[in-house]
Coordinates of C-alpha atoms in Angstrom, one line a residue:
M1340 CA -93.7 -64.7 -110.6
T1341 CA -94.1 -64.9 -106.5
D1342 CA -91.5 -67.8 -107.4
T1343 CA -88.8 -66.3 -108.9
N1344 CA -89.0 -63.4 -106.7
Q1345 CA -88.8 -65.1 -103.6
T1346 CA -86.2 -67.6 -105.4
T1347 CA -83.8 -63.8 -106.1
E1348 CA -84.5 -62.8 -102.5
A1349 CA -83.5 -66.4 -101.0
A1350 CA -79.7 -66.0 -103.0
A1351 CA -79.4 -62.2 -102.5
T1352 CA -79.9 -62.9 -98.6
E1353 CA -77.6 -65.6 -98.9
A1354 CA -74.4 -65.4 -97.0
P1355 CA -71.3 -64.8 -100.5
A1356 CA -69.1 -67.9 -100.8
P1357 CA -65.7 -67.2 -98.7
A1358 CA -63.2 -65.1 -100.1
K1359 CA -60.0 -67.4 -101.3
I1360 CA -57.0 -67.0 -101.0
A1361 CA -53.3 -68.0 -102.7
M1362 CA -50.0 -67.0 -102.3
E1363 CA -46.8 -67.1 -103.9
I1364 CA -43.4 -68.0 -101.7
G1365 CA -42.6 -64.4 -101.0
D1366 CA -45.9 -64.6 -99.5
I1367 CA -45.2 -68.0 -97.6
L1368 CA -42.0 -66.1 -96.4
K1369 CA -43.6 -63.5 -94.9
I1370 CA -45.4 -65.7 -92.6
L1371 CA -43.9 -69.4 -92.1
P1372 CA -41.0 -68.7 -90.3
H1373 CA -38.9 -71.7 -91.9
R1374 CA -36.4 -71.7 -93.9
Y1375 CA -34.3 -73.9 -96.5
P1376 CA -33.8 -76.5 -96.3
F1377 CA -36.6 -77.1 -94.0
L1378 CA -39.3 -75.0 -95.5
L1379 CA -42.1 -77.2 -96.8
I1380 CA -44.4 -75.0 -98.7
D1381 CA -43.9 -73.4 -102.2
R1382 CA -47.3 -72.5 -103.0
V1383 CA -50.6 -72.0 -102.0
L1384 CA -53.7 -73.1 -104.3
E1385 CA -56.2 -71.7 -102.3
L1386 CA -56.8 -70.1 -98.6
V1387 CA -60.2 -70.1 -96.8
R1388 CA -59.7 -68.4 -93.7
M1389 CA -60.1 -70.3 -91.0
K1390 CA -61.1 -73.1 -92.5
S1391 CA -59.0 -75.0 -95.3
I1392 CA -55.5 -74.2 -97.1
V1393 CA -54.3 -76.3 -100.5
A1394 CA -50.9 -76.1 -100.5
L1395 CA -48.0 -77.5 -103.2
K1396 CA -44.5 -78.7 -102.6
N1397 CA -42.5 -79.3 -105.8
V1398 CA -40.3 -82.7 -104.4
T1399 CA -36.9 -82.5 -106.2
I1400 CA -33.8 -84.7 -106.1
T1401 CA -32.0 -81.6 -105.0
E1402 CA -33.7 -81.7 -101.3
P1403 CA -31.0 -82.5 -98.9
F1404 CA -32.8 -85.3 -97.6
F1405 CA -32.7 -87.8 -100.6
Q1406 CA -28.5 -87.7 -100.2
G1407 CA -29.1 -90.0 -96.8
H1408 CA -32.4 -91.3 -97.5
F1409 CA -31.9 -93.2 -99.6
P1410 CA -29.1 -92.8 -102.2
D1411 CA -29.6 -95.6 -104.7
K1412 CA -33.6 -95.3 -104.0
P1413 CA -34.8 -91.4 -102.5
I1414 CA -38.0 -91.1 -101.0
M1415 CA -39.1 -88.3 -98.8
P1416 CA -39.1 -89.4 -95.5
G1417 CA -43.0 -89.9 -94.4
V1418 CA -41.9 -87.4 -91.3
L1419 CA -41.1 -84.6 -93.4
I1420 CA -44.6 -84.9 -95.7
V1421 CA -45.9 -84.4 -91.9
E1422 CA -44.4 -81.6 -91.4
A1423 CA -45.6 -80.0 -94.6
I1424 CA -48.8 -80.9 -93.6
A1425 CA -48.3 -78.7 -90.2
Q1426 CA -46.8 -75.9 -92.5
A1427 CA -49.3 -76.0 -94.1
G1428 CA -51.8 -75.6 -91.6
G1429 CA -49.4 -73.3 -89.5
L1430 CA -49.8 -71.0 -92.8
L1431 CA -53.4 -71.0 -92.3
L1432 CA -53.5 -70.4 -88.8
L1433 CA -51.0 -68.0 -88.4
T1434 CA -52.7 -65.5 -90.9
E1435 CA -55.2 -64.7 -88.3
V1436 CA -52.5 -63.7 -85.8
P1437 CA -51.8 -60.4 -86.0
N1438 CA -48.3 -60.2 -84.0
R1439 CA -47.3 -63.5 -85.8
D1440 CA -43.8 -62.1 -85.4
E1441 CA -43.7 -62.7 -82.1
M1442 CA -44.9 -66.1 -82.0
L1443 CA -44.2 -69.5 -83.2
M1444 CA -46.7 -72.4 -83.7
V1445 CA -45.4 -76.1 -82.9
F1446 CA -46.5 -79.1 -82.8
T1447 CA -48.1 -80.9 -80.1
G1448 CA -49.5 -83.9 -81.3
I1449 CA -49.6 -86.3 -84.6
E1450 CA -52.5 -89.1 -84.9
K1451 CA -53.6 -91.4 -87.3
A1452 CA -50.5 -90.6 -89.5
R1453 CA -50.6 -93.0 -92.5
F1454 CA -48.0 -93.2 -95.3
R1455 CA -50.2 -94.7 -98.3
R1456 CA -47.5 -94.4 -101.1
P1457 CA -43.6 -93.4 -101.7
V1458 CA -43.1 -89.4 -102.9
V1459 CA -39.9 -89.4 -104.8
P1460 CA -38.3 -86.8 -106.7
G1461 CA -40.4 -85.4 -109.8
D1462 CA -43.8 -85.7 -107.6
Q1463 CA -45.5 -82.7 -106.5
L1464 CA -47.4 -82.5 -103.2
R1465 CA -50.9 -81.7 -103.5
I1466 CA -51.0 -80.8 -99.5
E1467 CA -55.1 -80.1 -98.1
V1468 CA -55.8 -78.7 -94.4
V1469 CA -58.8 -78.7 -93.1
V1470 CA -59.3 -76.9 -89.6
K1471 CA -61.3 -79.6 -87.1
A1472 CA -60.8 -77.8 -83.8
W1473 CA -59.2 -73.6 -83.5
R1474 CA -59.1 -72.3 -80.2
V1475 CA -57.1 -68.9 -79.6
T1476 CA -53.9 -71.0 -78.8
A1477 CA -54.0 -74.4 -80.1
A1478 CA -56.0 -75.6 -83.2
R1479 CA -56.3 -80.1 -84.2
L1480 CA -56.1 -80.4 -87.9
E1481 CA -56.8 -82.6 -90.5
G1482 CA -54.3 -83.2 -93.3
K1483 CA -53.8 -85.1 -96.6
A1484 CA -50.7 -85.1 -98.5
Y1485 CA -51.5 -86.7 -102.5
V1486 CA -49.7 -87.5 -105.7
D1487 CA -51.3 -87.3 -109.0
G1488 CA -54.6 -87.4 -107.2
K1489 CA -53.9 -90.3 -104.8
V1490 CA -52.9 -89.8 -101.1
A1491 CA -49.4 -90.4 -100.2
A1492 CA -49.8 -89.7 -96.3
E1493 CA -52.8 -88.5 -93.8
A1494 CA -52.5 -86.8 -90.5
T1495 CA -54.2 -85.1 -88.0
V1496 CA -51.9 -82.5 -86.7
T1497 CA -52.6 -80.2 -83.5
C1498 CA -50.3 -77.5 -82.3
R1499 CA -50.3 -74.8 -80.3
L1500 CA -49.1 -70.5 -80.4
V1501 CA -46.4 -70.5 -77.9
P1502 CA -44.2 -66.7 -78.0
R1503 CA -40.7 -67.0 -79.6
A1504 CA -39.5 -65.2 -76.6
M1505 CA -40.1 -67.7 -74.3
G1506 CA -36.6 -69.3 -76.0
A1507 CA -36.2 -73.5 -78.1
G1508 CA -35.4 -76.1 -74.9
S1509 CA -35.9 -73.5 -71.7
A1510 CA -38.3 -75.1 -69.2
E1511 CA -40.8 -72.3 -69.0
A1512 CA -41.4 -73.1 -73.2
E1513 CA -41.7 -77.1 -72.2
E1514 CA -43.7 -76.7 -69.5
N1515 CA -46.1 -74.3 -70.9
L1516 CA -46.2 -77.0 -74.0

């Protein structure tokens, strides 16, 4: 009987599992500044605060980039898959920023990018991003994009939180990156 009581007591003192949050497109639009045609996240299946996110991107033939990449053999550009990884990571990070309407999460680096298989119209990207390091204004994230359970692309991205008021292309903005 003692063993049972100790097991019950141990279970009662363990921290609860982190809440997993899902988001629809309306929720995503409230957090990310991206809009069509550059919003590359359609849904969030799971978000564990400050740790990880699982998001979806439905790839359709109506995507504007397929007009030129490539007309007879449409393939989603790898850089846009990395952008989708970064947007998922930005969504995860920006949920923790109270004044996110005044800030932008910008790329500062891409490392270890690998493209394993083509992504084509009709595919659904499952984007999984894990936080590797997170400070108040900067983060390092590892992301993988899957199609049908197989890795299509992966990359480590770094990003930084900057005030929107600095303005794109300003000397001050470039100095602070």
